[in-house]
PDB file of C-alpha atoms in Angstrom:
ATOM      1  CA  MET A  24      -0.142   0.312  -0.169  1.00 88.00           C
ATOM      2  CA  ILE A  25       3.149   2.666   0.617  1.00 89.00           C
ATOM      3  CA  PHE A  26       4.433   2.105  -2.928  1.00 93.00           C
ATOM      4  CA  LEU A  27       0.399   3.030  -3.680  1.00 94.00           C
ATOM      5  CA  LYS A  28       0.192   5.875  -1.625  1.00 94.00           C
ATOM      6  CA  ALA A  29       4.131   7.104  -3.187  1.00 94.00           C
ATOM      7  CA  PHE A  30       2.579   6.966  -5.998  1.00 94.00           C
ATOM      8  CA  ILE A  31      -0.614   9.338  -5.423  1.00 94.00           C
ATOM      9  CA  VAL A  32       1.573  11.487  -3.819  1.00 94.00           C
ATOM     10  CA  GLY A  33       4.288  12.440  -6.010  1.00 93.00           C
ATOM     11  CA  GLY A  34       2.638  11.722  -9.294  1.00 94.00           C
ATOM     12  CA  LEU A  35       0.284  15.038  -7.492  1.00 95.00           C
ATOM     13  CA  ILE A  36       2.552  17.448  -7.114  1.00 94.00           C
ATOM     14  CA  CYS A  37       4.262  16.741 -10.692  1.00 93.00           C
ATOM     15  CA  VAL A  38       0.753  17.073 -11.894  1.00 95.00           C
ATOM     16  CA  VAL A  39       0.255  20.103  -9.812  1.00 95.00           C
ATOM     17  CA  GLY A  40       4.741  20.882 -11.721  1.00 94.00           C
ATOM     18  CA  GLN A  41       2.570  20.472 -15.051  1.00 94.00           C
ATOM     19  CA  ILE A  42      -0.441  23.072 -14.306  1.00 96.00           C
ATOM     20  CA  LEU A  43       1.571  25.533 -13.017  1.00 95.00           C
ATOM     21  CA  ILE A  44       3.534  25.482 -16.843  1.00 94.00           C
ATOM     22  CA  ASP A  45       1.188  24.323 -18.249  1.00 94.00           C
ATOM     23  CA  ASN A  46      -0.747  27.758 -17.373  1.00 96.00           C
ATOM     24  CA  THR A  47       0.712  30.165 -15.755  1.00 94.00           C
ATOM     25  CA  LYS A  48       3.854  32.367 -17.274  1.00 93.00           C
ATOM     26  CA  LEU A  49       5.953  30.996 -15.119  1.00 93.00           C
ATOM     27  CA  THR A  50       9.101  29.200 -16.426  1.00 92.00           C
ATOM     28  CA  PRO A  51      10.143  26.010 -14.722  1.00 90.00           C
ATOM     29  CA  ALA A  52      13.138  27.023 -13.003  1.00 92.00           C
ATOM     30  CA  ARG A  53      10.154  29.482 -10.535  1.00 95.00           C
ATOM     31  CA  ILE A  54       8.525  26.560 -10.166  1.00 94.00           C
ATOM     32  CA  LEU A  55      10.920  24.328  -8.620  1.00 93.00           C
ATOM     33  CA  VAL A  56      12.154  27.214  -7.046  1.00 94.00           C
ATOM     34  CA  LEU A  57       9.353  27.303  -6.220  1.00 95.00           C
ATOM     35  CA  PHE A  58       8.824  24.144  -4.759  1.00 95.00           C
ATOM     36  CA  VAL A  59      11.616  24.255  -3.464  1.00 93.00           C
ATOM     37  CA  CYS A  60      10.245  27.868  -0.714  1.00 94.00           C
ATOM     38  CA  LEU A  61       7.278  25.588  -0.239  1.00 94.00           C
ATOM     39  CA  GLY A  62       8.662  23.060   0.841  1.00 93.00           C
ATOM     40  CA  VAL A  63      10.553  25.042   3.040  1.00 93.00           C
ATOM     41  CA  VAL A  64       7.253  27.008   4.671  1.00 94.00           C
ATOM     42  CA  LEU A  65       5.213  23.597   5.455  1.00 94.00           C
ATOM     43  CA  GLY A  66       8.333  21.512   6.717  1.00 92.00           C
ATOM     44  CA  GLY A  67       8.897  24.958   8.841  1.00 90.00           C
ATOM     45  CA  LEU A  68       5.067  24.516  11.014  1.00 92.00           C
ATOM     46  CA  GLY A  69       5.393  20.527  10.334  1.00 89.00           C
ATOM     47  CA  VAL A  70       3.346  19.981   8.026  1.00 93.00           C
ATOM     48  CA  TYR A  71       5.045  18.330   4.848  1.00 93.00           C
ATOM     49  CA  ASP A  72       6.200  15.976   8.074  1.00 91.00           C
ATOM     50  CA  LYS A  73       3.090  14.434   8.759  1.00 94.00           C
ATOM     51  CA  LEU A  74       3.147  13.992   4.244  1.00 93.00           C
ATOM     52  CA  VAL A  75       6.003  12.389   4.256  1.00 92.00           C
ATOM     53  CA  ASP A  76       4.863   9.629   7.341  1.00 93.00           C
ATOM     54  CA  PHE A  77       2.114   8.729   5.043  1.00 94.00           C
ATOM     55  CA  ALA A  78       3.211   8.989   1.269  1.00 93.00           C
ATOM     56  CA  GLY A  79       6.960   7.983   1.500  1.00 92.00           C
ATOM     57  CA  ALA A  80       9.138   8.514  -0.794  1.00 90.00           C
ATOM     58  CA  GLY A  81       6.375  10.348  -2.875  1.00 91.00           C
ATOM     59  CA  ALA A  82       6.250  13.571  -0.626  1.00 91.00           C
ATOM     60  CA  THR A  83      10.725  12.995  -0.061  1.00 89.00           C
ATOM     61  CA  ILE A  84      12.496  12.407  -3.546  1.00 88.00           C
ATOM     62  CA  PRO A  85      10.454  15.173  -4.868  1.00 88.00           C
ATOM     63  CA  LEU A  86      11.409  19.057  -4.198  1.00 88.00           C
ATOM     64  CA  THR A  87       9.299  20.251  -1.280  1.00 91.00           C
ATOM     65  CA  GLY A  88      11.553  17.101   0.163  1.00 90.00           C
ATOM     66  CA  PHE A  89      14.133  19.197  -0.160  1.00 89.00           C
ATOM     67  CA  GLY A  90      12.867  22.079   0.468  1.00 90.00           C
ATOM     68  CA  ASN A  91      11.710  20.201   4.016  1.00 91.00           C
ATOM     69  CA  SER A  92      14.563  18.850   4.723  1.00 89.00           C
ATOM     70  CA  LEU A  93      16.643  22.360   4.449  1.00 89.00           C
ATOM     71  CA  ALA A  94      13.851  23.231   7.337  1.00 90.00           C
ATOM     72  CA  THR A  95      14.074  19.825   9.321  1.00 90.00           C
ATOM     73  CA  GLY A  96      18.492  20.419   9.277  1.00 90.00           C
ATOM     74  CA  VAL A  97      17.741  24.719  10.742  1.00 91.00           C
ATOM     75  CA  LYS A  98      15.200  23.487  13.277  1.00 91.00           C
ATOM     76  CA  GLU A  99      17.553  21.091  14.612  1.00 89.00           C
ATOM     77  CA  ALA A 100      20.874  23.306  14.013  1.00 91.00           C
ATOM     78  CA  ILE A 101      18.659  25.916  16.331  1.00 90.00           C
ATOM     79  CA  LYS A 102      18.138  23.884  18.850  1.00 91.00           C
ATOM     80  CA  GLU A 103      21.735  22.492  19.376  1.00 90.00           C
ATOM     81  CA  ASN A 104      23.245  24.981  18.344  1.00 88.00           C
ATOM     82  CA  GLY A 105      21.295  28.801  18.522  1.00 89.00           C
ATOM     83  CA  PHE A 106      20.850  30.944  16.104  1.00 87.00           C
ATOM     84  CA  THR A 107      24.413  30.015  14.429  1.00 86.00           C
ATOM     85  CA  GLY A 108      21.561  26.893  13.505  1.00 87.00           C
ATOM     86  CA  ILE A 109      20.717  29.360  10.699  1.00 88.00           C
ATOM     87  CA  ILE A 110      23.559  29.147   8.828  1.00 86.00           C
ATOM     88  CA  THR A 111      25.308  25.973   9.411  1.00 87.00           C
ATOM     89  CA  GLY A 112      21.513  23.867   9.577  1.00 88.00           C
ATOM     90  CA  GLY A 113      20.865  23.856   6.537  1.00 84.00           C
ATOM     91  CA  PHE A 114      23.722  23.318   4.658  1.00 83.00           C
ATOM     92  CA  SER A 115      25.015  20.384   6.959  1.00 86.00           C
ATOM     93  CA  ALA A 116      21.476  18.328   6.946  1.00 84.00           C
ATOM     94  CA  MET A 117      21.440  18.577   2.766  1.00 85.00           C
ATOM     95  CA  ALA A 118      25.364  17.275   2.582  1.00 87.00           C
ATOM     96  CA  GLY A 119      25.602  14.854   1.436  1.00 86.00           C
ATOM     97  CA  GLY A 120      22.458  15.032  -1.255  1.00 83.00           C
ATOM     98  CA  VAL A 121      23.827  17.797  -2.884  1.00 85.00           C
ATOM     99  CA  THR A 122      27.284  16.076  -2.394  1.00 90.00           C
ATOM    100  CA  VAL A 123      25.552  13.493  -4.548  1.00 89.00           C
ATOM    101  CA  ALA A 124      24.439  14.916  -7.150  1.00 87.00           C
ATOM    102  CA  MET A 125      27.254  16.364  -7.706  1.00 91.00           C
ATOM    103  CA  MET A 126      29.274  13.885  -7.904  1.00 94.00           C
ATOM    104  CA  SER A 127      26.939  12.155 -10.192  1.00 93.00           C
ATOM    105  CA  GLY A 128      26.868  15.320 -12.836  1.00 91.00           C
ATOM    106  CA  LEU A 129      30.514  15.230 -12.865  1.00 92.00           C
ATOM    107  CA  ILE A 130      30.815  10.802 -13.812  1.00 94.00           C
ATOM    108  CA  VAL A 131      28.037  11.940 -16.464  1.00 92.00           C
ATOM    109  CA  ALA A 132      29.554  14.920 -17.806  1.00 88.00           C
ATOM    110  CA  LEU A 133      33.051  12.917 -18.774  1.00 89.00           C
ATOM    111  CA  VAL A 134      31.235   9.526 -20.275  1.00 91.00           C
ATOM    112  CA  ALA A 135      28.827  11.400 -22.092  1.00 87.00           C
ATOM    113  CA  ARG A 136      30.431  14.473 -23.300  1.00 76.00           C
ATOM    114  CA  SER A 137      27.811  16.271 -25.610  1.00 75.00           C
ATOM    115  CA  LYS A 138      28.471  17.308 -29.597  1.00 74.00           C
ATOM    116  CA  ASP A 139      28.549  20.310 -31.794  1.00 74.00           C
ATOM    117  CA  LYS A 140      24.919  19.989 -34.391  1.00 72.00           C
ATOM    118  CA  ASN A 141      25.575  20.800 -36.696  1.00 66.00           C
TER     119      ASN A 141
END
């Protein structure tokens, strides 16, 4: 059942993104930023954690989940380090994910070389 929940919630997040692309003048980059900011706000309020408990990876994999992880990292760092946690919390919480994304991009860039179109 968790697979169905993850599929439905993740799919609905993607549907919202597609509707925004089709029906607004927002660029895809702005929509991605909007999703991250929405995840931060919902994570900061504690609402997104309930969605993660319900849908699992369907809520953590999209960009809203990235924003939620940033907010969670900041909240935990503030509890441990006080005011400096506002700056360091998001970096420490997402360091592993960002590193994997950068290394994957580097490997793909080295393996698959782009060619000029004629």
